[in-house]
XYZ file of C-alpha atoms in Angstrom:
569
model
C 0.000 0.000 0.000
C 1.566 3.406 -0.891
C -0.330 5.108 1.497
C 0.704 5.114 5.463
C -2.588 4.931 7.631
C -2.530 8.108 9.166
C -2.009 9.771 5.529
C -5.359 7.720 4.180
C -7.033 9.027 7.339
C -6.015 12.434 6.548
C -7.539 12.447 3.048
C -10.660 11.214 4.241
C -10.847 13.939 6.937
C -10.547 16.349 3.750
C -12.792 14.375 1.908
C -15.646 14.746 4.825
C -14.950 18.318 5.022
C -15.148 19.307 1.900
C -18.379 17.277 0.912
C -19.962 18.877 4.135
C -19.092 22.272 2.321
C -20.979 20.926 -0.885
C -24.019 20.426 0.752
C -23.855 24.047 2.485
C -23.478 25.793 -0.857
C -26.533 24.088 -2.066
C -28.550 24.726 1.136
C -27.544 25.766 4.177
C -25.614 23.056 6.563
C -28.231 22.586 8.900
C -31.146 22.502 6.785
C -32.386 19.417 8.395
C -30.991 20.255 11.957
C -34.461 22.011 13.012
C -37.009 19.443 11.061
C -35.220 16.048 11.313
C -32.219 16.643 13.135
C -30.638 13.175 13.770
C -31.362 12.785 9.658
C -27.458 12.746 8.939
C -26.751 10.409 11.954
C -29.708 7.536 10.694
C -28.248 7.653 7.233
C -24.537 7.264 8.377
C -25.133 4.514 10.654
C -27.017 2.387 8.370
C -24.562 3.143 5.552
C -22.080 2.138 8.315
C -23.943 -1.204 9.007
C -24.093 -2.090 5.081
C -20.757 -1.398 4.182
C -19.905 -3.761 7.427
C -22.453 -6.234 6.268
C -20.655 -6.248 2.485
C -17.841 -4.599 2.036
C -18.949 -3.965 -1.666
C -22.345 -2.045 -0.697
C -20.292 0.959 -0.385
C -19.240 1.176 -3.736
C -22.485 0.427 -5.088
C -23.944 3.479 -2.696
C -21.627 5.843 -4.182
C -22.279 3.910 -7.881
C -26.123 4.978 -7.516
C -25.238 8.317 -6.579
C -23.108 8.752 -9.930
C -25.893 7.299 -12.007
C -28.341 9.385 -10.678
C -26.651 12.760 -11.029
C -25.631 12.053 -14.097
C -29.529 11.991 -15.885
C -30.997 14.993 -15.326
C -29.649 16.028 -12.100
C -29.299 14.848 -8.706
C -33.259 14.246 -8.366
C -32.801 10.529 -7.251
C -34.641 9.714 -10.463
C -32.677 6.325 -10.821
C -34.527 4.959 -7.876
C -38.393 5.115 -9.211
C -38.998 1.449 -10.350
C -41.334 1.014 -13.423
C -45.044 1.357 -13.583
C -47.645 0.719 -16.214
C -46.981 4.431 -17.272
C -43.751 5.041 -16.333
C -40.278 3.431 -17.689
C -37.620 3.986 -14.895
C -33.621 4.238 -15.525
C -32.775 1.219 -13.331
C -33.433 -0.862 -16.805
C -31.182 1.538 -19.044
C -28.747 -0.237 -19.868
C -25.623 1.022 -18.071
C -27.703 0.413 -14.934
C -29.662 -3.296 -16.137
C -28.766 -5.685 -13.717
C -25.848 -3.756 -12.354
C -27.175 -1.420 -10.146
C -27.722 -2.284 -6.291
C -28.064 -0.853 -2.954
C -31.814 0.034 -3.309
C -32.588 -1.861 -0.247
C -30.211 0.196 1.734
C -31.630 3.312 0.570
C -35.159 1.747 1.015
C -34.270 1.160 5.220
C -32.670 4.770 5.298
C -35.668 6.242 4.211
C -38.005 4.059 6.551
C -35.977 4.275 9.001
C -36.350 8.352 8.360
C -39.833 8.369 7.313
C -40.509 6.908 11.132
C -38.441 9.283 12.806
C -39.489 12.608 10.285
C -42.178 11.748 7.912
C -41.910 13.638 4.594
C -38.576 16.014 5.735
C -35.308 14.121 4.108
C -35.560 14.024 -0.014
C -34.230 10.604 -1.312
C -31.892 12.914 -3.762
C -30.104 13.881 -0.484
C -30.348 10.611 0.845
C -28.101 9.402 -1.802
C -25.662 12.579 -1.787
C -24.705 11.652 1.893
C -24.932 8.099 1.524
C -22.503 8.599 -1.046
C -20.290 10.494 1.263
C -20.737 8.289 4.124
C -19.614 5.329 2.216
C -16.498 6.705 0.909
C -15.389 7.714 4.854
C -16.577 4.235 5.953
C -13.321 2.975 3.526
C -15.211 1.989 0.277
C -15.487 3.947 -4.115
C -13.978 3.461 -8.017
C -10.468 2.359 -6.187
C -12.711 -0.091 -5.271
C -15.844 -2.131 -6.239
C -15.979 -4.646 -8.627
C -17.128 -5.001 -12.707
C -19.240 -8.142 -14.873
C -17.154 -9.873 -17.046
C -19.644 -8.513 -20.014
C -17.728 -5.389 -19.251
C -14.294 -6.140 -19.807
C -14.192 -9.103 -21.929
C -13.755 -7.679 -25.102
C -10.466 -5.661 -23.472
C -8.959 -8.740 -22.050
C -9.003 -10.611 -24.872
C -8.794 -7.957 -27.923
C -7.082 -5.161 -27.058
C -2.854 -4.285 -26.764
C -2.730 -1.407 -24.198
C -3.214 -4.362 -21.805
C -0.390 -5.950 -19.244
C -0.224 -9.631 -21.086
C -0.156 -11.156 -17.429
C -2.694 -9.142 -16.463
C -4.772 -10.555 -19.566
C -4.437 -13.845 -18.718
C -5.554 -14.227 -15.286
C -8.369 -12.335 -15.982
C -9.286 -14.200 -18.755
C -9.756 -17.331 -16.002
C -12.118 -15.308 -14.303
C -13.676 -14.381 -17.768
C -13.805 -16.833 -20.483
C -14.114 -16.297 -23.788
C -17.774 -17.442 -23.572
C -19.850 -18.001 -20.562
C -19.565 -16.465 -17.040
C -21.084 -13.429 -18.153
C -21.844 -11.986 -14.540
C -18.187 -13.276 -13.233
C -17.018 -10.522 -11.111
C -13.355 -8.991 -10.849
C -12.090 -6.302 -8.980
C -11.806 -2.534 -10.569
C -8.632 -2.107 -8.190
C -6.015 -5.077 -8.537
C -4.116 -4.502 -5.613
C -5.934 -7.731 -4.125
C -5.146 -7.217 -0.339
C -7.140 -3.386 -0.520
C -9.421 -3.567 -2.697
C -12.147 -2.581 -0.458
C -9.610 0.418 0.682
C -10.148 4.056 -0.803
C -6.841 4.571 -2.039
C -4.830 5.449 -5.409
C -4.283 2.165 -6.179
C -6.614 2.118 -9.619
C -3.916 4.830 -10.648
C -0.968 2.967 -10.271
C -3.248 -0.007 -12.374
C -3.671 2.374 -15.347
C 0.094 3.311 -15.610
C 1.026 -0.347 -15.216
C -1.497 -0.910 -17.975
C -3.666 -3.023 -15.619
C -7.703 -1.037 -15.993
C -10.057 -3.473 -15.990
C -12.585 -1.562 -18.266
C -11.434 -0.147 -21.474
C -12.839 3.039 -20.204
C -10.193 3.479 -17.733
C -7.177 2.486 -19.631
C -8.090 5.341 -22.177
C -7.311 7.347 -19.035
C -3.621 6.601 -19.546
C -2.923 5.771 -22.866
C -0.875 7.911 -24.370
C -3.298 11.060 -24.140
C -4.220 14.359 -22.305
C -5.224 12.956 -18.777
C -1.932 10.451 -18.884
C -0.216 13.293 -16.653
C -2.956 13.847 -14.358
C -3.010 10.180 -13.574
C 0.502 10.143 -12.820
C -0.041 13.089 -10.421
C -3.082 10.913 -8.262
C -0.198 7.909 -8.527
C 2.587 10.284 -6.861
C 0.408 11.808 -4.366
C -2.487 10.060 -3.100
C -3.576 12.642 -0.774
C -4.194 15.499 -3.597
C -6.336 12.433 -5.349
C -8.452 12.569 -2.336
C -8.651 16.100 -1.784
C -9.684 16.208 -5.418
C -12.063 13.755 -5.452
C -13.801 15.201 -2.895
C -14.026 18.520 -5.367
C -15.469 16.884 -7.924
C -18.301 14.702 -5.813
C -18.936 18.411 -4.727
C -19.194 19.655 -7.972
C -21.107 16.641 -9.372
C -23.827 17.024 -6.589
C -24.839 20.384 -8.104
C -26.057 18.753 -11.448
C -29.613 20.367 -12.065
C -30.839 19.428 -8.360
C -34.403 20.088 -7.809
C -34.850 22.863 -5.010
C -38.313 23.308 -3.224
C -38.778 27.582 -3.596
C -39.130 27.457 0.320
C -35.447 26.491 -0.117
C -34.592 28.950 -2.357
C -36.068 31.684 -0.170
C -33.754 31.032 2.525
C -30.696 31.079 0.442
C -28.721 34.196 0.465
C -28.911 35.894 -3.045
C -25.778 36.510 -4.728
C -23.418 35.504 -7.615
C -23.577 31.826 -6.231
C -26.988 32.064 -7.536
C -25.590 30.991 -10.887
C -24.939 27.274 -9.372
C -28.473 26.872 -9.530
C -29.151 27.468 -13.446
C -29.161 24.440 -15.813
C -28.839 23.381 -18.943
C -31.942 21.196 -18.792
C -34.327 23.784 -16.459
C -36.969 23.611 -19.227
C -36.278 20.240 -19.987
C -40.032 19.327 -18.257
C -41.533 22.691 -18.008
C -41.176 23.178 -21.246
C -39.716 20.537 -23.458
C -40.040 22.716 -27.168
C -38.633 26.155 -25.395
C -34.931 25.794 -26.928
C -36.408 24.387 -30.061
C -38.826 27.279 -30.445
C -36.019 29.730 -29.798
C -33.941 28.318 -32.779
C -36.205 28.460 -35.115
C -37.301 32.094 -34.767
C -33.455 33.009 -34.170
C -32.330 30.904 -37.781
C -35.073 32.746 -39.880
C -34.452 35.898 -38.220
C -30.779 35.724 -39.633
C -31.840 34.439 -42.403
C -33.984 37.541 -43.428
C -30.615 39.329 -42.299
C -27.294 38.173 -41.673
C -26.714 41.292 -39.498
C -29.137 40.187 -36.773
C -26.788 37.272 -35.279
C -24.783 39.996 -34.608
C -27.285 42.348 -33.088
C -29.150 39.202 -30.925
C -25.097 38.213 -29.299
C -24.405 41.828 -28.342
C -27.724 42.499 -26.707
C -26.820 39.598 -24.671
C -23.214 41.098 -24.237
C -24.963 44.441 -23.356
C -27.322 42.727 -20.731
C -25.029 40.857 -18.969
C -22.502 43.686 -18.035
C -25.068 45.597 -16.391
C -25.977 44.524 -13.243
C -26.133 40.841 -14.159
C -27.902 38.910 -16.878
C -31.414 39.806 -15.931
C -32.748 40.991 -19.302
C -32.569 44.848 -17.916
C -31.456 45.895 -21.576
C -35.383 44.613 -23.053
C -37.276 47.328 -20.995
C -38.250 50.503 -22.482
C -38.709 53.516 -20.783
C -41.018 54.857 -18.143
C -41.877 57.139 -15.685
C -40.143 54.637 -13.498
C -37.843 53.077 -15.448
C -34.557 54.805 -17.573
C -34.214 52.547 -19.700
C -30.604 51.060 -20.377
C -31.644 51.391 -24.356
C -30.896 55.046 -24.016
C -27.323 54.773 -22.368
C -24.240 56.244 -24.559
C -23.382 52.648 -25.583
C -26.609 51.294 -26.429
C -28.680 54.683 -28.260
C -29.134 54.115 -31.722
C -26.934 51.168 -31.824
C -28.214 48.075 -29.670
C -30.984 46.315 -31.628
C -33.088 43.114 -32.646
C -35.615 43.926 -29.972
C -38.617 42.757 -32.335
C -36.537 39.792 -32.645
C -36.961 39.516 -28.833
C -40.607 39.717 -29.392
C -41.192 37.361 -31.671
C -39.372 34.781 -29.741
C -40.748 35.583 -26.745
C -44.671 35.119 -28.533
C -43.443 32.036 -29.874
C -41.740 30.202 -26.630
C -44.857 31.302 -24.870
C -47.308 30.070 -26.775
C -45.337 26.698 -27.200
C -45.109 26.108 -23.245
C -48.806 27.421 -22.717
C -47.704 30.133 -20.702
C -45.322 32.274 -19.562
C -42.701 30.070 -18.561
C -39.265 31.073 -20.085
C -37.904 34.446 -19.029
C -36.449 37.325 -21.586
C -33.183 37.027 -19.764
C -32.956 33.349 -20.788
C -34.150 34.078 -24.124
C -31.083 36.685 -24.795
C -28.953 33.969 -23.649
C -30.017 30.977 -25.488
C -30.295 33.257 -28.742
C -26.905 34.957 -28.354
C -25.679 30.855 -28.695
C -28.479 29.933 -31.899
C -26.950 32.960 -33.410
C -23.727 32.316 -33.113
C -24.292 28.850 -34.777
C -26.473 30.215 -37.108
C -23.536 32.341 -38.633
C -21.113 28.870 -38.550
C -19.488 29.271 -34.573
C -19.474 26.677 -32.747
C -22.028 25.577 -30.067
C -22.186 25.155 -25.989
C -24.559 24.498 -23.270
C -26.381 27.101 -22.076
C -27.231 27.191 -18.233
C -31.025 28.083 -17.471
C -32.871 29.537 -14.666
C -32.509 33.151 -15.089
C -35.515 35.289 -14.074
C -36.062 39.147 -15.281
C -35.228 42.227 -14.109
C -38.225 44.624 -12.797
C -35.119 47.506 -12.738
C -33.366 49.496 -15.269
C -30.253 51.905 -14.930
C -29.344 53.829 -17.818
C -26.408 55.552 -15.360
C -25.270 51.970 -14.638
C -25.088 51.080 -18.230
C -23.234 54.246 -19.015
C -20.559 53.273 -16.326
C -20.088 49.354 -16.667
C -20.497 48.829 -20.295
C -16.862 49.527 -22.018
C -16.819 51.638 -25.292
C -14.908 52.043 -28.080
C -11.945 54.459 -26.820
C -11.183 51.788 -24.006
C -7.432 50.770 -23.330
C -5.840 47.827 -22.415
C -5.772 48.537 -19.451
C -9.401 49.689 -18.807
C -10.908 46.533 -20.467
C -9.554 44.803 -18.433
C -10.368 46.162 -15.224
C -13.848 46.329 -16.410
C -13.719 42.705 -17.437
C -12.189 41.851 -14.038
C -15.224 44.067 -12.263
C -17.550 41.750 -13.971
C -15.896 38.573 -12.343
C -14.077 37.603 -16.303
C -10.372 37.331 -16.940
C -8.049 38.956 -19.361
C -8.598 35.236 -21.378
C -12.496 36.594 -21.179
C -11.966 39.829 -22.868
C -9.646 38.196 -25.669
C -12.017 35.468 -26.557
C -15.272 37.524 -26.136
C -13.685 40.425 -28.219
C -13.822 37.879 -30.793
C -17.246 38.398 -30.727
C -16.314 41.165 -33.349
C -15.459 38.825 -36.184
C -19.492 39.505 -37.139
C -21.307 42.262 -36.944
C -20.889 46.265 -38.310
C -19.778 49.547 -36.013
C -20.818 53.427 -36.713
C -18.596 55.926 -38.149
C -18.627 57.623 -34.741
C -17.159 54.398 -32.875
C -14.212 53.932 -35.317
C -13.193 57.489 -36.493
C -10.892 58.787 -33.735
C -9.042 54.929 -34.166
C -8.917 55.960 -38.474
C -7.463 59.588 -37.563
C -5.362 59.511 -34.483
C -4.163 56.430 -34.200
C -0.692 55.291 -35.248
C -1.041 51.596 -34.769
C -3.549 51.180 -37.643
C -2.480 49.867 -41.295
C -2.277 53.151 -43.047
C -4.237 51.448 -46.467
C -6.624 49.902 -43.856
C -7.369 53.621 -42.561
C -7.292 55.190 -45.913
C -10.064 52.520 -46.674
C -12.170 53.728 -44.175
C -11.795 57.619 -44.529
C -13.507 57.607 -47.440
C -16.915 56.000 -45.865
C -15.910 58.092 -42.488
C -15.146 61.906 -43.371
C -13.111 63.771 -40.585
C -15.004 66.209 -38.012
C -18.491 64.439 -38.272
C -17.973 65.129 -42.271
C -20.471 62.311 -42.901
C -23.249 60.191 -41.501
C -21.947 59.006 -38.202
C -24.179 56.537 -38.324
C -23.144 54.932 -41.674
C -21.791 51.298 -40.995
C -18.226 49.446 -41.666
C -17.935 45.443 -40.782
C -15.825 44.952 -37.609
C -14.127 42.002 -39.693
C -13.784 42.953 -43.414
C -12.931 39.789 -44.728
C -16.314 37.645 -43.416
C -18.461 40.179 -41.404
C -21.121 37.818 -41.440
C -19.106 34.725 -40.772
C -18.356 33.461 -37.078
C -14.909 32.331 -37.720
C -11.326 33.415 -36.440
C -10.453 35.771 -38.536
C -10.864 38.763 -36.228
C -7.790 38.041 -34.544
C -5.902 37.933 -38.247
C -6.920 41.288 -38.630
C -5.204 42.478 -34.796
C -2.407 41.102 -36.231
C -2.138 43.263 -39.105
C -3.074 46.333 -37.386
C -6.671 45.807 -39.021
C -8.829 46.258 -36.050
C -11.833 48.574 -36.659
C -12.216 49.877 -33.256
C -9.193 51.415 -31.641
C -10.335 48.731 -28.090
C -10.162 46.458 -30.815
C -6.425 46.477 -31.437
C -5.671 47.703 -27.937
C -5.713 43.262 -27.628
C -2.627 43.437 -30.135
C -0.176 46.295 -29.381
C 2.702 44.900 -27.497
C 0.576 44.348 -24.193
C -0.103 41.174 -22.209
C -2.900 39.896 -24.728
C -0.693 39.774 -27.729
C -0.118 36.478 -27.121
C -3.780 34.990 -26.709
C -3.898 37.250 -30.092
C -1.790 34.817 -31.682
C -3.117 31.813 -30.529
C -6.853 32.500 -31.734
C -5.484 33.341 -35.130
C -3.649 30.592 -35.575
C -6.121 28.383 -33.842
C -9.513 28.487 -34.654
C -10.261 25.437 -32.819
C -9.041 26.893 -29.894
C -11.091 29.698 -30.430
C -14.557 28.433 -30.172
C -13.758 25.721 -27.325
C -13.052 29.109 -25.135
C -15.512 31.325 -26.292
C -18.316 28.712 -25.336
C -16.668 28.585 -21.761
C -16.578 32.437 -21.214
C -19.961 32.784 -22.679
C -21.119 30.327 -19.816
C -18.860 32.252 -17.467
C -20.390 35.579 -18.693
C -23.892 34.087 -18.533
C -23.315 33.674 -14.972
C -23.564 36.995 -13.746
C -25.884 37.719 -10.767
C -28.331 35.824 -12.314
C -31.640 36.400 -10.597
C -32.769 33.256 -9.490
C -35.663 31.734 -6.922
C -38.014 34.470 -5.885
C -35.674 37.489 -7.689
C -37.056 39.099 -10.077
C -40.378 37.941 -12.323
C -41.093 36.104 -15.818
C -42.033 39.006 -17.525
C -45.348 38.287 -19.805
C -43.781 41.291 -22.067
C -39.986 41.552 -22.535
C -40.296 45.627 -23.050
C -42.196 46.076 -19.504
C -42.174 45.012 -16.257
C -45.337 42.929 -15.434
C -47.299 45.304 -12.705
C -47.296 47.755 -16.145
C -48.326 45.412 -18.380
């Protein structure tokens, strides 16, 4: 064992700490301590009595808690059993004859039920069996697999220790013995020990399933496997992370809950990609459509529908502020110095918002939600790539035209000042390269671009000769009159943007503030000369800008009309 005892006890101490703090950033830590306060105790002692019982239970606890999380959320879905009208997951494949511990959770919730009828959710249940099962010494170090699962490996595959092969291939013949059982961890002696011993199998090309030899097989996640082999205390630590992070998948929060929560930018851990996925099964669908023909009558309008998201976002969270018009209440944020005469495809807005309504029945999906989800249909409808977007958001019944005037960055911007007003709005200097590549569609005014064409020395002098001619000095012209912020493909999402920094081809002068000799250059270069690259990140920081004080729970309202508030409609 490479682990010393009082090292493994260590890591589990972290483990039990940090998967305590999971559970307090989805509701607070003692939100059974007043209604069923010996809850945690019940479940750990008859976790504690299982795992005793079978050594193997815990695995299979902390199996089911995967499995469920991992459809739809952590909504202990994967327990309902099959009706006449209802076909549950436990016969998906994956989980068909495989899954087990049902009885345990079955006396835990008696056991519960008896002491606190109707107070402990069979979603936490899991979570903290889970937990307890990993601190009572049991998990994927451990646990064991059906020779229908690794049969094909054993016998067909190379990236396989030859010795290995063959004594697994006594367990598993070539035919029969299909629900033979071997161990996921090799290290015979512990395998019912949480440890880094399936590690140490993958480098030694010993994984049972071909799932987890592709873990270490010549690939990205090769070196992060040999970092879990060499310490086996940051494996636990980091294990614990990610059952944190995995409990947050889309769990199902009573508004009671919500209520209680304190309301702030950890509100965006409770938006998902699937909110609508019961409410409203045809809302992304409907959204699409009307986004693709709306481009379609106008290339332009991709552009329009990802900056009023933009434009939303960096004022006071993405709360769909930038859809309401003016009142005698409201200053609208359409009238700020960024946004007058230059934000657009509200009727867009409207016509999705008819359309999603009518296809749910009602006024389900919020304006703030719509902005994001079409900022993304655009995006692909003009050839960029794709991403999930995370759902939840509810509207604004506030507008600040002085707010927008101060947070939203314009035009005459340097380095410097994007990106302190990136890092004010929680995003990185990565952030402000990848979502200034936002530019490669869409058009700018005269009025935005024509101190850059005259003043400027880091321009292409052809590139600004170009220009003056559409752009007269002094306000010669129409200020209004448009130039593409990419020349080459203003109505293609590509990469190109960055190929114009490069050559000193940026319209704006905040524009090629990302290429002159500053910290960015080099995130410049990489975009340009990898596209891929490119859309991976921009789908990340358009998540991570999506995430901004979200209003969530009882904040805010659905809004039955995206221009007003609903106590004016």
């Amino acid at each position: 064992m490479a682990t010393t005892f009082s090292g493994f006890k260590l890591g589990i101490c972290l483990l039990f700490c940090v998967v305590g703090l999971a559970l307090a950033e989805l509701q607070p830590s003692n939100f059974y301590e007043e209604r069923c306060p010996k809850a945690l105790s019940i479940i750990k002692t008859a976790v504690n009595l299982a795992v005793l019982k079978e050594r193997r239970m815990g695995a299979s606890l902390l199996r089911l808690h995967f499995h469920d999380c991992f459809v739809q959320g952590c909504d202990a879905s994967v327990l309902l059993s099959d009706t006449a009208t209802f076909t549950g997951e436990q016969n998906a494949l994956p989980n068909k004859n495989s899954l087990r511990g049902f009885n345990v959770i079955e006396s835990i919730k008696s056991a519960l039920e008896f002491i606190c009828p109707g107070v402990v959710s069979c979603a936490d249940i899991l979570a903290v069996a889970a937990r307890d099962s990993v601190v009572a010494v049991s998990a994927h170090t451990i646990g064991k697999a059906r020779c229908t699962t690794y049969r094909s490996r054993i016998y067909n595959e190379t990236n396989i220790d030859p010795y290995f092969a063959k004594s697994m291939q006594k367990i598993c013949p070539i035919s029969g013995g299909d629900n033979n059982l071997a161990s996921l961890d090799t290290n015979i002696p512990i395998i019912d020990l949480f440890d880094n011993g399936y590690f140490r199998d993958l480098v030694n090309k010993k994984g049972l399933l071909h799932s987890d030899q592709v873990l270490f097989n010549g690939g990205s996640t090769d070196s992060q496997v040999q970092s879990y082999v060499k310490n086996p205390i940051l494996f636990q630590f980091d294990f614990a992370k990610a059952m944190v992070k995995m409990g947050k998948l889309s769990p199902l929060i009573s508004p009671n809950a919500l209520a209680t929560t304190s309301f702030s930018s950890s509100s965006s851990s409770l938006l998902s990609p699937n909110y609508y996925g019961h409410s409203c099964p045809q809302a992304l669908s409907t959204i699409r459509r009307v986004v693709e023909n709306a481009v379609q009558r106008e290339p332009r309008m991709g552009a329009s529908l990802l900056r009023l998201h933009f434009h939303d976002c960096f004022v006071n969270g993405c709360d769909g502020s930038i859809l309401l018009d003016p009142t005698s209440t409201i200053d609208s944020e359409k009238n700020a110095f960024p946004n007058k005469d230059s934000v657009r495809g509200f009727e867009v807005v409207d016509e999705i918002k008819e359309a999603v309504d009518k296809a749910c029945g009602k006024p389900i999906v919020s304006c703030a939600d719509i902005l994001a989800v079409a900022a993304r249909d655009s995006v692909v409808a003009l050839g960029g790539p794709t991403w999930k977007v995370r759902l939840g958001r509810r509207d604004s019944t506030t507008a600040s035209r002085n707010d927008a005037n101060n947070n939203l960055p314009i035009p005459s911007f340097s380095l410097s000042q994007l990106i302190s007003n990136f890092n004010n709005h929680g995003l990185n200097e990565k952030d402000l390269v990848v979502l200034s590549g936002a530019h490669t569609v869409g058009f700018a005014r005269c009025v935005s671009f024509e101190e850059h064409i005259y003043n400027d020395t880091n321009i292409n002098p052809y590139f600004a000769k170009r220009l003056k001619f559409i752009c007269p000095k002094n306000g010669g012209g129409n200020p209004n009159v448009l130039a593409p912020l990419d020349m080459a493909t203003a109505v293609n999402f590509d990469a190109a943007y960055y190929g114009d920094l490069v050559h000193k081809q940026g319209l704006l002068h905040s524009d090629q503030e990302l290429f002159n000799g500053g910290s960015t250059d080099g995130l410049v270069k990489k975009y340009w000369r990898d596209p891929k690259a490119f859309y991976n990140d921009f789908g990340e920081s358009m998540v991570k800008m999506g995430n901004i004080k979200p209003l969530t729970g009882d904040h805010g309202e659905i809004r039955l009309n995206c221009r007003k508030v609903n106590k004016d409609y």
